[in-house]
Amino acid sequence: MTSPALITAPANPESVFTYGAPQLKFGSGASDEIGYDLSQYGVKRVLVITDAGVAATGTPQRVADQMAQFGIEARVFDGVHVEPTDVSLRQAVDAARASGPWDAYVAVGGGSAIDTAKAINLMTTNPGELMDYINLPVGGGKAPSQPLKPLVAVPTTTGTGSESTTICVMDVLALKVKTGISHARLRPTLAVIDPDLTRTQPAGVTASSGMDILCHALESYTARWYTTNERKQPQQRVPYCGSNPISDMWSEKALSLLSGSFRTAVLHGDDDQARSDMAIAATFAGMGFGNAGVHIPHANAYPIAGQVKDFRPKDYPADEPMVPHGMSVSLTAPAAFRFTFQASPERHLRAAELLSPGADRPSDLSQHLPNVLTSLMRDIHIPNGIGAVGFGEGDVDPLVEGALKQQRLLATCPREVTGEDLAAIFTQSLELW
Ligand SMILES: NC(=O)c1ccc[n+]([C@@H]2O[C@H](COP(=O)([O-])OP(=O)(O)OC[C@H]3O[C@@H](n4cnc5c(N)ncnc54)[C@H](O)[C@@H]3O)[C@@H](O)[C@H]2O)c1
Ligand SMILES: [Zn+2]
């Protein structure tokens, strides 16, 4: 899929790719079976982890209430910070330790609750400090030495796919940088996806988290092909291995599902078919990107979120300024896919066709996928570029500096990407339409 002019061919090409996924239960009513499911692990004390907004829907307590009939004691912790920080994760770990020990964890919520549960699980089963496990170069990049407890992940947003990934994302406040922990042991034991739980997801959250699904699918579909990497030794293998035949299948299917459901789920949140299709699209895209990886839009999203000024998005907690993850990912996506187009024109055109079947192609074909994206973003009320969330031309250099720190993600880009390339992408993204 790549041209040798765009990426240096490895001396010893990779011939192996990997695929990992949790056990999965999907469907209306699936969340009523968690008590039974956990009883199969022989656990006695379970902590249900959520944020205050999701707690207000009553779902986490309902999940906890199922445990008693199986002889399991369950308690709800609703102190998750929306878009976790290193500080909020340490507080959550301390709270879990103080009330523990726990035999298993259940995360009920979006990526914020699920990622917080991953951190709690890691830090209550393994020695050391949170910073030891955070990805290099921000943290120590240490691998957990001990097995983790069972973690059941129950998403209430349609977005991150965190229920099937090995990643825990956080903002390191002192460094103003978003980074994460990534290790196969962090992957939830069981993902329970019950689309009924996503009906209360507000329109603004549905739009932003839906753009996260879309970018997971598009970035993993256009990621550099796994054989263009240098061959790894078994101990060097990481969850992200580049696009490959299996991740392609998930990404393509996620794009088709989004095509039929995304606008409807945002504009008519009570449409059960649209909610269900979005939920399965999020899962499929998670299976794709969780194995293939993501690239420029996600690398750019980290400094956009980390360097936020005073933007307060509708339908999110108003106490602090934030650019929600999916929104921050989507804002540079049109310009990023214009840049990556020449690495694999056929994939970019196919993705646009899956998302918007039969849409007219412009004479400049590199503009086709960006046009399909901006038309969707306008319809679901995503802000018009990074300018609309508070950034100006003077912010481009610090944004580039932040994105360049995400080398783990940029390594998955299908083209070599320099600081000048990123500066051009941020500048083109100041105003999208
Ligand atoms: N681990 C991964 O693989 C991965 C991947 C992508 C993103 N992330 C991370 O996930 C986080 C974002 O997660 P998210 O987009 O799922 O949103 P979220 O968990 O941050 O939730 C967003 C808001 O929606 C509310 N909410 C969620 N579900 C609701 C429901 N059903 N009804 C009513 N309100 C509801 C929450 O209370 C919150 O205010 C970010 O920190 C991001 O970096 C993780
Ligand atoms: Zn994402």
mmCIF file of C-alpha atoms in Angstrom, residues 119-408:
data_model
loop_
_atom_site.group_PDB
_atom_site.id
_atom_site.type_symbol
_atom_site.label_atom_id
_atom_site.label_comp_id
_atom_site.label_asym_id
_atom_site.label_seq_id
_atom_site.Cartn_x
_atom_site.Cartn_y
_atom_site.Cartn_z
ATOM 1 C CA ALA A 119 -5.194 2.454 36.283
ATOM 2 C CA ILE A 120 -6.823 1.350 39.556
ATOM 3 C CA ASN A 121 -6.469 -2.278 38.524
ATOM 4 C CA LEU A 122 -2.794 -1.823 37.601
ATOM 5 C CA MET A 123 -1.802 0.138 40.698
ATOM 6 C CA THR A 124 -3.644 -2.086 43.200
ATOM 7 C CA THR A 125 -1.982 -5.237 41.845
ATOM 8 C CA ASN A 126 1.526 -4.019 40.961
ATOM 9 C CA PRO A 127 4.299 -2.263 42.899
ATOM 10 C CA GLY A 128 5.653 1.246 42.260
ATOM 11 C CA GLU A 129 4.247 4.613 41.198
ATOM 12 C CA LEU A 130 1.888 5.522 38.356
ATOM 13 C CA MET A 131 4.727 7.414 36.640
ATOM 14 C CA ASP A 132 6.795 4.198 36.419
ATOM 15 C CA TYR A 133 4.248 2.702 34.017
ATOM 16 C CA ILE A 134 3.499 5.759 31.847
ATOM 17 C CA ASN A 135 4.844 5.536 28.293
ATOM 18 C CA LEU A 136 8.374 6.718 27.562
ATOM 19 C CA PRO A 137 9.656 9.421 27.383
ATOM 20 C CA VAL A 138 7.140 11.018 29.799
ATOM 21 C CA GLY A 139 7.189 8.115 32.277
ATOM 22 C CA GLY A 140 9.299 5.027 32.933
ATOM 23 C CA GLY A 141 7.564 2.766 30.393
ATOM 24 C CA LYS A 142 7.680 -0.148 32.852
ATOM 25 C CA ALA A 143 5.662 -3.321 32.160
ATOM 26 C CA PRO A 144 3.472 -4.726 34.960
ATOM 27 C CA SER A 145 5.214 -7.648 36.634
ATOM 28 C CA GLN A 146 2.076 -9.092 38.281
ATOM 29 C CA PRO A 147 -1.240 -10.251 36.778
ATOM 30 C CA LEU A 148 -4.164 -7.842 37.173
ATOM 31 C CA LYS A 149 -7.638 -8.609 38.612
ATOM 32 C CA PRO A 150 -10.645 -9.281 36.356
ATOM 33 C CA LEU A 151 -11.985 -6.033 34.859
ATOM 34 C CA VAL A 152 -15.424 -5.869 33.243
ATOM 35 C CA ALA A 153 -15.777 -2.793 31.008
ATOM 36 C CA VAL A 154 -19.292 -1.490 30.337
ATOM 37 C CA PRO A 155 -19.218 1.474 27.925
ATOM 38 C CA THR A 156 -22.003 4.078 28.145
ATOM 39 C CA THR A 157 -20.632 6.251 25.334
ATOM 40 C CA THR A 158 -20.229 5.211 21.722
ATOM 41 C CA GLY A 159 -16.634 6.201 21.113
ATOM 42 C CA THR A 160 -13.311 5.225 22.574
ATOM 43 C CA GLY A 161 -13.378 1.432 22.247
ATOM 44 C CA SER A 162 -11.438 1.467 25.541
ATOM 45 C CA GLU A 163 -13.409 -1.635 26.556
ATOM 46 C CA SER A 164 -11.341 -3.625 24.060
ATOM 47 C CA THR A 165 -7.961 -1.835 24.136
ATOM 48 C CA THR A 166 -4.779 -2.145 26.189
ATOM 49 C CA ILE A 167 -4.510 1.619 26.720
ATOM 50 C CA CYS A 168 -5.166 4.007 29.594
ATOM 51 C CA VAL A 169 -5.000 7.678 28.523
ATOM 52 C CA MET A 170 -4.300 10.578 30.894
ATOM 53 C CA ASP A 171 -3.266 14.205 31.050
ATOM 54 C CA VAL A 172 -0.033 14.732 32.990
ATOM 55 C CA LEU A 173 -0.887 18.091 34.505
ATOM 56 C CA ALA A 174 2.575 19.369 35.456
ATOM 57 C CA LEU A 175 3.890 18.732 31.931
ATOM 58 C CA LYS A 176 0.686 19.830 30.120
ATOM 59 C CA VAL A 177 0.901 16.670 28.035
ATOM 60 C CA LYS A 178 -1.537 13.857 27.339
ATOM 61 C CA THR A 179 -0.011 10.420 27.278
ATOM 62 C CA GLY A 180 -0.859 6.978 28.555
ATOM 63 C CA ILE A 181 -0.004 3.523 29.706
ATOM 64 C CA SER A 182 -0.113 0.732 27.176
ATOM 65 C CA HIS A 183 0.280 -2.935 27.971
ATOM 66 C CA ALA A 184 -1.589 -6.117 27.043
ATOM 67 C CA ARG A 185 -2.363 -6.783 30.725
ATOM 68 C CA LEU A 186 -4.511 -3.639 30.885
ATOM 69 C CA ARG A 187 -7.040 -5.027 28.407
ATOM 70 C CA PRO A 188 -10.412 -5.679 30.132
ATOM 71 C CA THR A 189 -11.223 -9.316 30.791
ATOM 72 C CA LEU A 190 -14.778 -8.895 29.506
ATOM 73 C CA ALA A 191 -16.421 -6.093 27.526
ATOM 74 C CA VAL A 192 -20.197 -5.829 28.064
ATOM 75 C CA ILE A 193 -21.710 -3.563 25.429
ATOM 76 C CA ASP A 194 -25.347 -2.790 26.041
ATOM 77 C CA PRO A 195 -26.589 -0.162 23.556
ATOM 78 C CA ASP A 196 -29.532 0.671 25.863
ATOM 79 C CA LEU A 197 -27.041 2.367 28.221
ATOM 80 C CA THR A 198 -26.026 4.844 25.513
ATOM 81 C CA ARG A 199 -29.541 6.302 25.024
ATOM 82 C CA THR A 200 -28.948 8.967 27.693
ATOM 83 C CA GLN A 201 -25.668 10.056 26.084
ATOM 84 C CA PRO A 202 -26.184 13.786 25.344
ATOM 85 C CA ALA A 203 -26.007 14.965 21.698
ATOM 86 C CA GLY A 204 -22.708 16.813 22.223
ATOM 87 C CA VAL A 205 -21.082 13.706 23.732
ATOM 88 C CA THR A 206 -22.534 11.497 20.962
ATOM 89 C CA ALA A 207 -21.030 13.829 18.316
ATOM 90 C CA SER A 208 -17.616 14.078 19.903
ATOM 91 C CA SER A 209 -17.248 10.423 20.901
ATOM 92 C CA GLY A 210 -18.593 9.404 17.469
ATOM 93 C CA MET A 211 -15.779 11.369 15.804
ATOM 94 C CA ASP A 212 -13.428 9.284 17.933
ATOM 95 C CA ILE A 213 -14.893 6.084 16.419
ATOM 96 C CA LEU A 214 -14.569 7.558 12.954
ATOM 97 C CA CYS A 215 -10.941 8.594 13.434
ATOM 98 C CA HIS A 216 -10.029 5.235 15.023
ATOM 99 C CA ALA A 217 -11.397 3.496 11.937
ATOM 100 C CA LEU A 218 -9.840 5.909 9.416
ATOM 101 C CA GLU A 219 -6.440 6.116 11.084
ATOM 102 C CA SER A 220 -6.068 2.376 11.524
ATOM 103 C CA TYR A 221 -7.268 1.794 7.951
ATOM 104 C CA THR A 222 -4.662 4.243 6.586
ATOM 105 C CA ALA A 223 -1.882 3.304 9.070
ATOM 106 C CA ARG A 224 1.365 2.065 7.558
ATOM 107 C CA TRP A 225 1.089 -1.569 6.471
ATOM 108 C CA TYR A 226 2.660 -3.951 9.018
ATOM 109 C CA THR A 227 5.287 -5.342 6.607
ATOM 110 C CA THR A 228 6.755 -1.847 6.135
ATOM 111 C CA ASN A 229 8.092 -2.027 9.707
ATOM 112 C CA GLU A 230 11.428 -3.523 10.704
ATOM 113 C CA ARG A 231 11.063 -7.152 11.907
ATOM 114 C CA LYS A 232 10.619 -7.355 15.706
ATOM 115 C CA GLN A 233 11.844 -9.951 18.190
ATOM 116 C CA PRO A 234 9.022 -11.588 20.209
ATOM 117 C CA GLN A 235 9.843 -9.572 23.326
ATOM 118 C CA GLN A 236 9.690 -6.317 21.325
ATOM 119 C CA ARG A 237 6.134 -6.794 20.067
ATOM 120 C CA VAL A 238 3.708 -4.018 21.039
ATOM 121 C CA PRO A 239 -0.105 -4.014 20.686
ATOM 122 C CA TYR A 240 0.074 -1.588 17.701
ATOM 123 C CA CYS A 241 1.490 -3.381 14.657
ATOM 124 C CA GLY A 242 0.260 -1.320 11.685
ATOM 125 C CA SER A 243 -2.643 -1.978 9.352
ATOM 126 C CA ASN A 244 -3.115 -5.642 8.503
ATOM 127 C CA PRO A 245 -5.792 -7.914 7.015
ATOM 128 C CA ILE A 246 -7.670 -8.362 10.313
ATOM 129 C CA SER A 247 -7.733 -4.724 11.433
ATOM 130 C CA ASP A 248 -8.812 -3.694 7.916
ATOM 131 C CA MET A 249 -11.916 -5.814 8.231
ATOM 132 C CA TRP A 250 -12.994 -4.134 11.484
ATOM 133 C CA SER A 251 -12.218 -0.645 10.216
ATOM 134 C CA GLU A 252 -14.162 -1.032 6.971
ATOM 135 C CA LYS A 253 -17.198 -2.406 8.765
ATOM 136 C CA ALA A 254 -17.083 0.398 11.345
ATOM 137 C CA LEU A 255 -17.069 2.999 8.540
ATOM 138 C CA SER A 256 -20.135 1.438 6.887
ATOM 139 C CA LEU A 257 -22.029 1.379 10.184
ATOM 140 C CA LEU A 258 -21.163 5.028 10.881
ATOM 141 C CA SER A 259 -22.357 6.009 7.434
ATOM 142 C CA GLY A 260 -25.886 4.869 8.256
ATOM 143 C CA SER A 261 -26.150 5.864 11.902
ATOM 144 C CA PHE A 262 -23.944 8.756 12.974
ATOM 145 C CA ARG A 263 -26.080 11.769 12.006
ATOM 146 C CA THR A 264 -29.230 10.045 13.278
ATOM 147 C CA ALA A 265 -27.696 9.133 16.666
ATOM 148 C CA VAL A 266 -26.700 12.774 17.250
ATOM 149 C CA LEU A 267 -29.871 14.407 15.968
ATOM 150 C CA HIS A 268 -32.376 11.732 17.174
ATOM 151 C CA GLY A 269 -30.835 10.175 20.273
ATOM 152 C CA ASP A 270 -33.910 7.997 20.908
ATOM 153 C CA ASP A 271 -33.390 6.029 17.675
ATOM 154 C CA ASP A 272 -32.521 2.567 19.013
ATOM 155 C CA GLN A 273 -31.201 1.222 15.704
ATOM 156 C CA ALA A 274 -28.809 4.163 15.326
ATOM 157 C CA ARG A 275 -27.646 3.800 18.960
ATOM 158 C CA SER A 276 -27.056 0.078 18.484
ATOM 159 C CA ASP A 277 -25.147 0.582 15.210
ATOM 160 C CA MET A 278 -22.978 3.268 16.819
ATOM 161 C CA ALA A 279 -22.229 0.948 19.759
ATOM 162 C CA ILE A 280 -21.114 -1.887 17.528
ATOM 163 C CA ALA A 281 -19.178 0.535 15.288
ATOM 164 C CA ALA A 282 -17.259 1.750 18.364
ATOM 165 C CA THR A 283 -16.435 -1.851 19.271
ATOM 166 C CA PHE A 284 -15.355 -2.746 15.734
ATOM 167 C CA ALA A 285 -13.184 0.360 15.408
ATOM 168 C CA GLY A 286 -11.658 -0.431 18.818
ATOM 169 C CA MET A 287 -10.732 -3.936 17.611
ATOM 170 C CA GLY A 288 -9.159 -2.340 14.530
ATOM 171 C CA PHE A 289 -7.177 0.518 16.018
ATOM 172 C CA GLY A 290 -6.354 -1.410 19.196
ATOM 173 C CA ASN A 291 -4.228 -3.702 17.028
ATOM 174 C CA ALA A 292 -3.212 -1.551 14.044
ATOM 175 C CA GLY A 293 -2.685 1.823 15.785
ATOM 176 C CA VAL A 294 -3.591 5.438 15.047
ATOM 177 C CA HIS A 295 -1.471 8.279 13.685
ATOM 178 C CA ILE A 296 -1.568 12.039 12.969
ATOM 179 C CA PRO A 297 -5.076 13.098 14.145
ATOM 180 C CA HIS A 298 -4.534 11.341 17.494
ATOM 181 C CA ALA A 299 -0.960 12.660 17.857
ATOM 182 C CA ASN A 300 -2.318 16.191 17.257
ATOM 183 C CA ALA A 301 -5.232 15.672 19.634
ATOM 184 C CA TYR A 302 -2.972 15.319 22.627
ATOM 185 C CA PRO A 303 -1.536 18.885 22.525
ATOM 186 C CA ILE A 304 -4.930 20.312 21.459
ATOM 187 C CA ALA A 305 -6.485 18.871 24.624
ATOM 188 C CA GLY A 306 -3.427 19.460 26.811
ATOM 189 C CA GLN A 307 -2.997 23.153 25.854
ATOM 190 C CA VAL A 308 -6.701 24.091 26.030
ATOM 191 C CA LYS A 309 -7.387 27.736 26.839
ATOM 192 C CA ASP A 310 -10.960 28.563 27.759
ATOM 193 C CA PHE A 311 -13.181 26.336 25.622
ATOM 194 C CA ARG A 312 -16.165 24.763 27.409
ATOM 195 C CA PRO A 313 -18.059 22.318 25.188
ATOM 196 C CA LYS A 314 -21.797 21.848 25.412
ATOM 197 C CA ASP A 315 -22.996 18.715 27.268
ATOM 198 C CA TYR A 316 -19.698 18.202 29.202
ATOM 199 C CA PRO A 317 -19.014 19.198 32.845
ATOM 200 C CA ALA A 318 -18.614 22.992 32.862
ATOM 201 C CA ASP A 319 -16.248 23.293 35.831
ATOM 202 C CA GLU A 320 -13.042 23.264 33.743
ATOM 203 C CA PRO A 321 -12.143 24.223 30.172
ATOM 204 C CA MET A 322 -11.631 21.175 27.927
ATOM 205 C CA VAL A 323 -11.547 19.984 24.346
ATOM 206 C CA PRO A 324 -13.085 16.489 24.566
ATOM 207 C CA HIS A 325 -10.968 13.679 23.128
ATOM 208 C CA GLY A 326 -13.092 12.922 20.050
ATOM 209 C CA MET A 327 -13.448 16.594 19.176
ATOM 210 C CA SER A 328 -9.718 17.212 19.552
ATOM 211 C CA VAL A 329 -8.960 14.225 17.330
ATOM 212 C CA SER A 330 -11.370 15.291 14.598
ATOM 213 C CA LEU A 331 -10.267 18.920 14.223
ATOM 214 C CA THR A 332 -7.081 18.171 12.268
ATOM 215 C CA ALA A 333 -8.367 14.975 10.607
ATOM 216 C CA PRO A 334 -9.426 16.548 7.266
ATOM 217 C CA ALA A 335 -5.996 18.169 6.759
ATOM 218 C CA ALA A 336 -4.184 15.045 8.030
ATOM 219 C CA PHE A 337 -5.933 12.764 5.521
ATOM 220 C CA ARG A 338 -5.191 15.229 2.716
ATOM 221 C CA PHE A 339 -1.526 14.879 3.720
ATOM 222 C CA THR A 340 -1.558 11.054 3.910
ATOM 223 C CA PHE A 341 -3.601 10.649 0.693
ATOM 224 C CA GLN A 342 -0.612 10.042 -1.577
ATOM 225 C CA ALA A 343 0.626 7.138 0.591
ATOM 226 C CA SER A 344 -2.455 5.080 -0.338
ATOM 227 C CA PRO A 345 -4.937 6.910 -2.602
ATOM 228 C CA GLU A 346 -7.088 3.799 -3.036
ATOM 229 C CA ARG A 347 -7.625 3.409 0.725
ATOM 230 C CA HIS A 348 -8.529 7.061 1.217
ATOM 231 C CA LEU A 349 -11.029 6.914 -1.655
ATOM 232 C CA ARG A 350 -12.510 3.636 -0.418
ATOM 233 C CA ALA A 351 -12.923 5.077 3.090
ATOM 234 C CA ALA A 352 -14.748 8.112 1.667
ATOM 235 C CA GLU A 353 -17.004 5.808 -0.368
ATOM 236 C CA LEU A 354 -17.832 3.679 2.711
ATOM 237 C CA LEU A 355 -18.669 6.791 4.713
ATOM 238 C CA SER A 356 -20.637 8.546 2.022
ATOM 239 C CA PRO A 357 -21.642 6.098 -0.711
ATOM 240 C CA GLY A 358 -21.999 7.721 -4.124
ATOM 241 C CA ALA A 359 -20.750 11.174 -3.030
ATOM 242 C CA ASP A 360 -19.373 13.252 -5.914
ATOM 243 C CA ARG A 361 -15.591 13.143 -6.210
ATOM 244 C CA PRO A 362 -13.832 16.506 -6.605
ATOM 245 C CA SER A 363 -11.229 16.874 -9.388
ATOM 246 C CA ASP A 364 -8.517 16.935 -6.722
ATOM 247 C CA LEU A 365 -9.035 13.425 -5.351
ATOM 248 C CA SER A 366 -6.961 14.129 -2.216
ATOM 249 C CA GLN A 367 -9.811 16.433 -1.187
ATOM 250 C CA HIS A 368 -12.532 13.755 -1.351
ATOM 251 C CA LEU A 369 -12.185 12.239 2.141
ATOM 252 C CA PRO A 370 -11.591 15.689 3.761
ATOM 253 C CA ASN A 371 -14.800 16.961 2.085
ATOM 254 C CA VAL A 372 -16.827 13.971 3.327
ATOM 255 C CA LEU A 373 -15.476 14.571 6.833
ATOM 256 C CA THR A 374 -16.156 18.307 6.995
ATOM 257 C CA SER A 375 -19.683 17.850 5.669
ATOM 258 C CA LEU A 376 -20.397 15.365 8.471
ATOM 259 C CA MET A 377 -18.721 17.566 11.107
ATOM 260 C CA ARG A 378 -20.868 20.552 10.076
ATOM 261 C CA ASP A 379 -24.050 18.480 10.291
ATOM 262 C CA ILE A 380 -23.335 17.214 13.816
ATOM 263 C CA HIS A 381 -22.126 20.620 15.111
ATOM 264 C CA ILE A 382 -18.434 19.903 15.702
ATOM 265 C CA PRO A 383 -16.615 23.282 15.990
ATOM 266 C CA ASN A 384 -15.211 24.757 12.790
ATOM 267 C CA GLY A 385 -11.503 23.999 13.314
ATOM 268 C CA ILE A 386 -8.949 24.601 16.060
ATOM 269 C CA GLY A 387 -9.645 28.348 15.760
ATOM 270 C CA ALA A 388 -13.183 27.745 17.011
ATOM 271 C CA VAL A 389 -11.885 26.060 20.195
ATOM 272 C CA GLY A 390 -9.563 28.967 21.007
ATOM 273 C CA PHE A 391 -6.274 28.465 19.128
ATOM 274 C CA GLY A 392 -4.671 31.008 16.759
ATOM 275 C CA GLU A 393 -1.697 31.105 14.401
ATOM 276 C CA GLY A 394 0.601 31.906 17.340
ATOM 277 C CA ASP A 395 -0.275 28.546 18.925
ATOM 278 C CA VAL A 396 0.862 26.425 15.983
ATOM 279 C CA ASP A 397 4.487 26.031 17.173
ATOM 280 C CA PRO A 398 3.638 24.772 20.687
ATOM 281 C CA LEU A 399 0.994 22.460 19.190
ATOM 282 C CA VAL A 400 3.596 21.008 16.797
ATOM 283 C CA GLU A 401 6.032 20.581 19.662
ATOM 284 C CA GLY A 402 3.394 18.621 21.612
ATOM 285 C CA ALA A 403 2.460 16.449 18.634
ATOM 286 C CA LEU A 404 6.111 15.595 17.935
ATOM 287 C CA LYS A 405 6.309 14.085 21.435
ATOM 288 C CA GLN A 406 3.801 11.424 20.291
ATOM 289 C CA GLN A 407 6.427 9.456 18.345
ATOM 290 C CA ARG A 408 4.723 6.156 19.241
#
